[in-house]
CSV table of C-alpha atoms and ligand atoms in Angstrom, one decimal:
chain,number,residue,atom,x,y,z
A,1,MET,CA,-10.4,12.2,-0.2
A,2,THR,CA,-12.2,12.4,-3.4
A,3,ALA,CA,-12.4,8.9,-4.9
A,4,HIS,CA,-15.8,8.2,-3.6
A,5,SER,CA,-17.1,11.6,-2.7
A,6,ALA,CA,-20.7,11.9,-3.7
A,7,PRO,CA,-21.5,13.6,-7.0
A,8,THR,CA,-22.4,17.3,-6.7
A,9,PRO,CA,-26.1,17.4,-6.0
A,10,SER,CA,-28.0,19.1,-8.8
A,11,ALA,CA,-30.1,22.1,-7.9
A,12,GLY,CA,-32.6,21.2,-5.1
A,13,SER,CA,-32.2,19.2,-1.9
A,14,SER,CA,-32.4,15.6,-3.0
A,15,PRO,CA,-29.6,13.7,-1.3
A,16,PRO,CA,-26.7,12.7,-3.6
A,17,ALA,CA,-26.9,9.1,-4.8
A,18,ALA,CA,-24.5,6.7,-3.1
A,19,PRO,CA,-21.7,5.6,-5.5
A,20,ALA,CA,-22.5,2.3,-7.1
A,21,SER,CA,-20.5,-0.4,-5.6
A,22,PRO,CA,-18.3,-2.1,-8.2
A,23,ALA,CA,-20.4,-5.1,-9.2
A,24,LEU,CA,-18.7,-8.5,-9.5
A,25,PRO,CA,-21.4,-11.3,-9.9
A,26,GLY,CA,-20.9,-14.1,-7.5
A,27,ALA,CA,-19.0,-11.8,-5.1
A,28,VAL,CA,-20.3,-9.6,-2.3
A,29,HIS,CA,-18.7,-6.1,-2.3
A,30,LEU,CA,-17.4,-5.4,1.2
A,31,SER,CA,-15.4,-2.2,0.9
A,32,SER,CA,-13.5,0.1,-1.4
A,33,GLY,CA,-10.0,1.3,-0.6
A,34,LYS,CA,-8.4,4.2,-2.4
A,35,VAL,CA,-7.3,1.9,-5.2
A,36,ARG,CA,-8.5,-1.5,-4.3
A,37,GLU,CA,-11.8,-3.4,-3.9
A,38,LEU,CA,-12.6,-6.0,-1.3
A,39,TYR,CA,-15.2,-8.8,-1.9
A,40,ALA,CA,-16.4,-11.8,-0.1
A,41,VAL,CA,-16.5,-15.0,-2.1
A,42,GLY,CA,-17.8,-18.0,-0.2
A,43,ASP,CA,-15.8,-18.1,2.9
A,44,ARG,CA,-12.8,-16.4,1.3
A,45,LEU,CA,-12.0,-12.8,0.4
A,46,LEU,CA,-11.1,-11.5,-3.0
A,47,LEU,CA,-8.8,-8.4,-3.2
A,48,VAL,CA,-8.8,-6.7,-6.5
A,49,ALA,CA,-6.3,-4.0,-7.4
A,50,SER,CA,-7.4,-1.3,-9.8
A,51,ASP,CA,-5.2,1.0,-11.9
A,52,ARG,CA,-6.2,4.0,-9.9
A,53,ILE,CA,-3.5,6.2,-8.5
A,54,SER,CA,-3.5,8.8,-5.8
A,55,ALA,CA,-1.5,12.0,-5.4
A,56,PHE,CA,-1.7,14.9,-3.0
A,57,ASP,CA,-4.5,12.9,-1.2
A,58,HIS,CA,-6.7,12.8,-4.3
A,59,ILE,CA,-7.6,9.9,-6.5
A,60,LEU,CA,-6.8,10.9,-10.0
A,61,GLU,CA,-9.4,10.4,-12.7
A,62,THR,CA,-6.6,9.1,-15.0
A,63,PRO,CA,-5.7,5.4,-14.4
A,64,ILE,CA,-2.1,4.1,-14.9
A,65,PRO,CA,-2.4,1.2,-17.2
A,66,ASP,CA,-1.3,-2.1,-15.6
A,67,LYS,CA,-0.6,-0.5,-12.2
A,68,GLY,CA,-3.0,-2.9,-10.4
A,69,ARG,CA,-1.4,-6.0,-12.0
A,70,ILE,CA,2.1,-4.7,-11.4
A,71,LEU,CA,1.4,-4.1,-7.7
A,72,THR,CA,-0.4,-7.4,-7.2
A,73,GLN,CA,2.5,-9.3,-8.9
A,74,LEU,CA,5.0,-7.5,-6.6
A,75,SER,CA,2.9,-8.4,-3.5
A,76,LEU,CA,2.8,-12.0,-4.6
A,77,TRP,CA,6.6,-12.0,-5.1
A,78,TRP,CA,7.2,-10.7,-1.6
A,79,PHE,CA,4.8,-13.2,-0.1
A,80,GLU,CA,6.9,-15.9,-1.6
A,81,ARG,CA,10.2,-14.4,-0.6
A,82,LEU,CA,9.0,-13.8,3.0
A,83,ALA,CA,7.1,-17.1,3.6
A,84,ASP,CA,9.8,-18.5,5.8
A,85,LEU,CA,9.4,-15.5,8.2
A,86,VAL,CA,5.6,-15.2,8.4
A,87,PRO,CA,2.6,-17.1,7.1
A,88,ASN,CA,0.4,-15.0,4.7
A,89,HIS,CA,-3.2,-14.9,3.7
A,90,LEU,CA,-2.8,-15.9,0.0
A,91,VAL,CA,-4.9,-18.8,-1.2
A,92,SER,CA,-4.6,-18.4,-4.9
A,93,ALA,CA,-3.8,-15.7,-7.5
A,94,ASP,CA,-5.0,-17.8,-10.4
A,95,PRO,CA,-8.6,-17.1,-11.4
A,96,ALA,CA,-8.8,-20.5,-13.1
A,97,GLU,CA,-8.0,-22.1,-9.7
A,98,PHE,CA,-10.6,-20.0,-7.9
A,99,PHE,CA,-13.4,-21.8,-9.6
A,100,GLN,CA,-12.3,-25.3,-9.2
A,101,THR,CA,-13.9,-25.8,-5.9
A,102,ALA,CA,-17.7,-25.7,-5.4
A,103,ARG,CA,-17.3,-22.8,-2.9
A,104,TYR,CA,-16.8,-20.3,-5.8
A,105,PRO,CA,-19.8,-19.3,-7.8
A,106,ALA,CA,-19.8,-20.1,-11.5
A,107,GLU,CA,-20.7,-16.4,-12.3
A,108,LEU,CA,-17.2,-15.3,-11.3
A,109,ALA,CA,-15.6,-17.6,-13.9
A,110,ALA,CA,-17.0,-15.2,-16.6
A,111,HIS,CA,-14.8,-12.5,-15.1
A,112,ALA,CA,-11.6,-14.4,-15.0
A,113,ASP,CA,-10.0,-12.3,-17.7
A,114,GLU,CA,-10.5,-9.0,-15.9
A,115,LEU,CA,-9.4,-10.5,-12.5
A,116,ARG,CA,-6.3,-12.2,-13.8
A,117,GLY,CA,-3.1,-10.8,-12.5
A,118,ARG,CA,-4.8,-8.2,-10.3
A,119,SER,CA,-6.6,-10.3,-7.8
A,120,MET,CA,-5.8,-12.4,-4.8
A,121,LEU,CA,-8.1,-14.9,-3.2
A,122,CYS,CA,-7.3,-14.9,0.5
A,123,GLU,CA,-8.1,-16.4,3.8
A,124,ARG,CA,-10.7,-14.4,5.7
A,125,LEU,CA,-8.9,-13.4,9.0
A,126,ASP,CA,-9.9,-11.7,12.1
A,127,MET,CA,-7.9,-8.5,11.5
A,128,PHE,CA,-6.0,-6.7,14.3
A,129,LEU,CA,-7.2,-3.1,14.7
A,130,ILE,CA,-3.8,-1.5,14.2
A,131,GLU,CA,-1.7,-0.7,11.2
A,132,CYS,CA,1.8,-2.1,11.7
A,133,VAL,CA,4.3,0.4,10.3
A,134,ALA,CA,8.1,0.0,10.3
A,135,ARG,CA,10.3,3.0,9.5
A,136,GLY,CA,14.0,2.7,8.7
A,137,TYR,CA,14.2,6.4,7.5
A,138,LEU,CA,12.6,9.5,8.9
A,139,THR,CA,10.0,11.3,6.8
A,140,GLY,CA,6.3,12.1,6.6
A,141,SER,CA,4.3,11.9,9.9
A,142,GLY,CA,7.3,10.5,11.7
A,143,LEU,CA,9.3,13.6,10.8
A,144,VAL,CA,6.5,15.9,11.9
A,145,GLU,CA,6.4,14.3,15.4
A,146,TYR,CA,10.1,14.3,15.6
A,147,ARG,CA,10.3,18.0,14.9
A,148,VAL,CA,7.8,18.7,17.7
A,149,SER,CA,9.1,16.3,20.4
A,150,GLY,CA,12.2,14.4,19.2
A,151,THR,CA,10.2,11.2,19.2
A,152,VAL,CA,8.2,9.0,16.7
A,153,CYS,CA,5.2,7.3,18.2
A,154,GLY,CA,6.8,8.2,21.6
A,155,ILE,CA,10.1,6.5,20.7
A,156,PRO,CA,13.0,8.9,21.4
A,157,LEU,CA,15.3,9.4,18.5
A,158,PRO,CA,18.8,11.0,18.5
A,159,ASP,CA,19.1,14.8,17.9
A,160,GLY,CA,20.1,16.2,14.5
A,161,LEU,CA,17.9,14.0,12.2
A,162,THR,CA,16.4,15.6,9.1
A,163,ASP,CA,13.9,14.7,6.3
A,164,GLY,CA,15.1,11.4,4.9
A,165,SER,CA,17.7,10.5,7.6
A,166,ARG,CA,18.4,6.8,8.0
A,167,LEU,CA,17.6,5.5,11.4
A,168,ASP,CA,20.3,3.3,13.1
A,169,GLU,CA,17.6,0.8,14.0
A,170,PRO,CA,14.2,0.6,12.3
A,171,VAL,CA,11.3,1.5,14.6
A,172,PHE,CA,7.8,0.1,15.0
A,173,THR,CA,5.4,3.0,14.7
A,174,PRO,CA,1.8,1.6,14.9
A,175,ALA,CA,-1.2,3.6,13.7
A,176,ALA,CA,-4.9,3.6,14.4
A,177,LYS,CA,-6.9,2.9,11.3
A,178,ALA,CA,-8.8,6.1,10.3
A,179,GLU,CA,-12.2,6.4,8.7
A,180,GLN,CA,-12.1,6.3,4.9
A,181,GLY,CA,-10.5,9.4,3.5
A,182,GLU,CA,-8.8,10.3,6.8
A,183,HIS,CA,-5.1,9.7,7.6
A,184,ASP,CA,-4.2,6.9,10.0
A,185,GLU,CA,-3.2,8.3,13.4
A,186,ASN,CA,0.1,7.4,14.8
A,187,ILE,CA,-0.2,5.8,18.3
A,188,SER,CA,2.3,4.8,21.0
A,189,PHE,CA,3.2,1.2,21.6
A,190,GLU,CA,1.3,1.4,24.8
A,191,GLN,CA,-1.8,2.5,23.0
A,192,ALA,CA,-1.3,-0.3,20.5
A,193,SER,CA,-1.0,-2.8,23.4
A,194,ARG,CA,-4.3,-1.6,24.8
A,195,ARG,CA,-5.9,-2.2,21.4
A,196,VAL,CA,-4.6,-5.7,20.7
A,197,GLY,CA,-3.2,-6.8,24.1
A,198,PRO,CA,0.4,-6.7,25.2
A,199,VAL,CA,1.3,-10.2,24.0
A,200,ILE,CA,0.0,-9.6,20.5
A,201,ALA,CA,1.5,-6.1,20.4
A,202,ASP,CA,4.9,-7.6,21.2
A,203,GLU,CA,4.5,-10.2,18.5
A,204,LEU,CA,3.3,-7.7,15.9
A,205,ARG,CA,6.3,-5.5,16.6
A,206,ARG,CA,8.7,-8.4,16.2
A,207,LEU,CA,7.1,-9.6,13.0
A,208,THR,CA,6.9,-6.1,11.5
A,209,LEU,CA,10.5,-5.3,12.2
A,210,THR,CA,11.7,-8.7,11.0
A,211,VAL,CA,9.8,-8.6,7.7
A,212,TYR,CA,10.7,-4.9,7.1
A,213,SER,CA,14.4,-5.5,7.8
A,214,ALA,CA,14.5,-8.5,5.4
A,215,ALA,CA,12.7,-6.6,2.7
A,216,ARG,CA,14.8,-3.4,3.2
A,217,ASP,CA,18.0,-5.5,2.6
A,218,ILE,CA,16.6,-7.1,-0.5
A,219,ALA,CA,15.5,-3.8,-1.9
A,220,LEU,CA,18.7,-1.9,-1.1
A,221,ASP,CA,20.7,-4.6,-3.0
A,222,ARG,CA,18.7,-3.6,-6.0
A,223,GLY,CA,19.1,0.1,-5.6
A,224,ILE,CA,15.8,0.9,-3.9
A,225,ILE,CA,15.5,2.3,-0.5
A,226,LEU,CA,12.4,1.0,1.3
A,227,ALA,CA,12.0,4.0,3.7
A,228,ASP,CA,9.0,2.6,5.5
A,229,THR,CA,6.1,0.2,5.1
A,230,LYS,CA,2.7,-0.6,6.5
A,231,PHE,CA,1.6,-4.1,7.2
A,232,GLU,CA,-1.8,-5.5,8.2
A,233,PHE,CA,-2.0,-8.7,10.2
A,234,GLY,CA,-4.9,-10.9,11.2
A,235,ARG,CA,-5.5,-14.1,13.1
A,236,ARG,CA,-6.7,-17.5,12.0
A,237,ALA,CA,-9.3,-19.4,14.1
A,238,ASP,CA,-6.4,-21.4,15.5
A,239,GLY,CA,-4.6,-18.3,16.7
A,240,THR,CA,-1.9,-18.1,14.1
A,241,ILE,CA,-0.9,-14.6,13.2
A,242,VAL,CA,-0.9,-14.1,9.4
A,243,LEU,CA,0.4,-11.3,7.2
A,244,ALA,CA,-2.5,-9.9,5.1
A,245,ASP,CA,-3.4,-7.3,2.6
A,246,GLU,CA,-0.9,-6.1,-0.1
A,247,VAL,CA,2.7,-6.0,1.0
A,248,LEU,CA,5.7,-3.9,0.2
A,249,THR,CA,4.3,-2.2,-2.8
A,250,PRO,CA,4.8,1.5,-3.6
A,251,ASP,CA,1.2,2.1,-2.4
A,252,SER,CA,1.9,0.6,1.1
A,253,SER,CA,5.5,1.8,1.3
A,254,ARG,CA,7.8,4.6,0.4
A,255,PHE,CA,10.3,3.6,-2.3
A,256,TRP,CA,13.2,5.9,-3.0
A,257,PRO,CA,15.8,5.6,-5.7
A,258,ALA,CA,19.0,4.9,-3.6
A,259,ASP,CA,21.3,6.7,-6.0
A,260,GLN,CA,19.4,10.0,-5.4
A,261,TRP,CA,19.0,9.7,-1.7
A,262,GLN,CA,20.0,12.9,0.0
A,263,PRO,CA,18.8,13.6,3.5
A,264,GLY,CA,17.8,17.2,4.3
A,265,ARG,CA,15.1,17.5,1.6
A,266,PRO,CA,12.0,15.6,0.5
A,267,GLN,CA,13.2,12.5,-1.4
A,268,GLN,CA,12.2,11.7,-5.0
A,269,SER,CA,9.4,9.1,-5.0
A,270,TYR,CA,10.3,6.1,-7.1
A,271,ASP,CA,6.8,5.8,-8.6
A,272,LYS,CA,4.9,9.1,-8.3
A,273,GLN,CA,7.5,11.8,-8.9
A,274,PHE,CA,6.4,12.6,-12.4
A,275,VAL,CA,2.8,12.8,-11.4
A,276,ARG,CA,3.6,15.1,-8.4
A,277,ASP,CA,5.9,17.3,-10.4
A,278,TRP,CA,3.4,17.8,-13.2
A,279,LEU,CA,0.4,18.4,-10.9
A,280,ALA,CA,2.4,21.0,-8.9
A,281,SER,CA,3.7,22.7,-12.1
A,282,PRO,CA,2.0,25.6,-13.8
A,283,GLN,CA,1.2,23.3,-16.8
A,284,SER,CA,-1.4,21.5,-14.8
A,285,GLY,CA,-3.3,24.7,-14.0
A,286,TRP,CA,-4.0,23.2,-10.6
A,287,HIS,CA,-2.6,23.6,-7.1
A,288,PRO,CA,-1.9,20.8,-4.6
A,289,LYS,CA,-3.8,22.8,-1.9
A,290,SER,CA,-6.8,23.4,-4.2
A,291,ASP,CA,-10.1,21.8,-3.2
A,292,GLN,CA,-10.8,21.2,-6.9
A,293,PRO,CA,-10.2,17.7,-8.2
A,294,PRO,CA,-6.9,17.4,-10.0
A,295,PRO,CA,-6.9,17.6,-13.8
A,296,PRO,CA,-6.4,14.5,-16.1
A,297,LEU,CA,-2.8,13.5,-16.6
A,298,PRO,CA,-1.1,14.0,-20.0
A,299,ASP,CA,-0.2,10.9,-22.0
A,300,GLU,CA,3.5,11.4,-21.4
A,301,ILE,CA,3.1,11.5,-17.6
A,302,ILE,CA,0.9,8.3,-17.7
A,303,GLU,CA,3.6,6.5,-19.8
A,304,ARG,CA,6.5,7.6,-17.7
A,305,THR,CA,4.7,6.7,-14.5
A,306,ARG,CA,3.7,3.3,-15.8
A,307,ASP,CA,7.4,2.7,-16.8
A,308,ARG,CA,8.4,3.5,-13.2
A,309,TYR,CA,6.1,0.9,-11.8
A,310,VAL,CA,7.4,-1.7,-14.3
A,311,GLU,CA,10.9,-0.7,-13.5
A,312,ALA,CA,10.4,-1.0,-9.7
A,313,TYR,CA,8.8,-4.5,-10.2
A,314,GLN,CA,11.6,-5.6,-12.6
A,315,ARG,CA,14.4,-4.2,-10.4
A,316,LEU,CA,13.1,-5.8,-7.2
A,317,THR,CA,12.1,-9.2,-8.6
A,318,GLY,CA,14.6,-9.6,-11.4
A,319,ARG,CA,11.6,-10.7,-13.5
A,320,THR,CA,10.2,-9.2,-16.6
A,321,PHE,CA,6.7,-7.8,-16.4
A,322,GLN,CA,4.4,-9.8,-18.7
B,401,Q0Z,C1,-8.3,-6.1,4.4
B,401,Q0Z,C2,-8.8,-3.4,2.4
B,401,Q0Z,C3,-9.0,-3.8,0.0
B,401,Q0Z,C4,-10.4,-2.2,1.0
B,401,Q0Z,C5,-10.1,-6.0,5.5
B,401,Q0Z,N1,-7.3,-11.5,4.8
B,401,Q0Z,C6,-8.2,-10.6,5.3
B,401,Q0Z,N2,-9.1,-10.9,6.2
B,401,Q0Z,C7,-10.0,-10.0,6.7
B,401,Q0Z,N3,-10.0,-8.8,6.3
B,401,Q0Z,C8,-9.1,-8.3,5.4
B,401,Q0Z,C9,-8.1,-9.2,4.9
B,401,Q0Z,CL1,-7.0,-8.7,3.7
B,401,Q0Z,C10,-9.1,-6.9,5.1
B,401,Q0Z,N4,-8.8,-4.8,4.4
B,401,Q0Z,C11,-8.2,-3.6,3.7
B,401,Q0Z,C12,-8.4,-4.0,1.3
B,401,Q0Z,C13,-10.0,-2.9,-0.1
B,401,Q0Z,C14,-9.9,-2.5,2.2
B,401,Q0Z,F1,-8.5,-4.4,-1.0
B,401,Q0Z,N5,-9.9,-4.8,5.0
């Protein structure tokens, strides 16, 4: 992964400088995801989505304007839609509200404009150490395992499935969180049970499949296949299991245009197809397997990709963006 790889050291042997953490006065930077930043603010957490985009396991140097806001608004919409199925970690998405209680430092108020729309103030939870993935269609690492052993995370699947096949029943395919830049590692339900305990593992599977199924039905009604998705859950001090992180965005899920679904080949990505096609084309002068960083995106690809994020948001929510 390249987002936070250290700069190339200049001649000599001095160690490369650590990347500066993205400063936000009044907040303590905790960690950087590929495209998001996590801060502590008082006893809450602040999740801030950037406009960064990844492709072929690289963070591109070209941002997609409004992507962070669009994905945050989509997450918020899903939290609202799914609130009857599972409690979530959202406290407030309104920076004006963040600062009304004494817990939030006044310095942050000066940054309300840059945070607006792209940030969520959340309860700080005790996170479970597994990624909770639901798959309703077979692709990616699930397909790789299936081709070797006929299973996904140890769950046997029928013969004859191919890239993009719909599964009769969605499956819970947990993963172990990898170090930054590495891919999460699929694990069996038994391994997940050892990590979180059997009672919690059962409940996480139930919640994951319930929430995925509800979202899959909503998305399909609007012409979008939600092939799979990754949830993160945590626990409140009173033991309640809470849905955390971002949910059901194109960064945490595979969205496919339903009218182009055709099992037996890699599916078109709802959001990133133009980026992938251009990067893989001779025009980019770059190769997906190259160790070089990908080149900047042309304006046309930026615009069309932004349009796809807006379209996904508008189709799913029935709302207009901005
Ligand atoms: C989420 C992550 C991001 C980098 C920790 N409510 C919560 N309570 C405790 N921890 C978390 C949450 Cl959401 C938590 N991550 C993932 C998000 C940037 C990493 F925006 N890590």
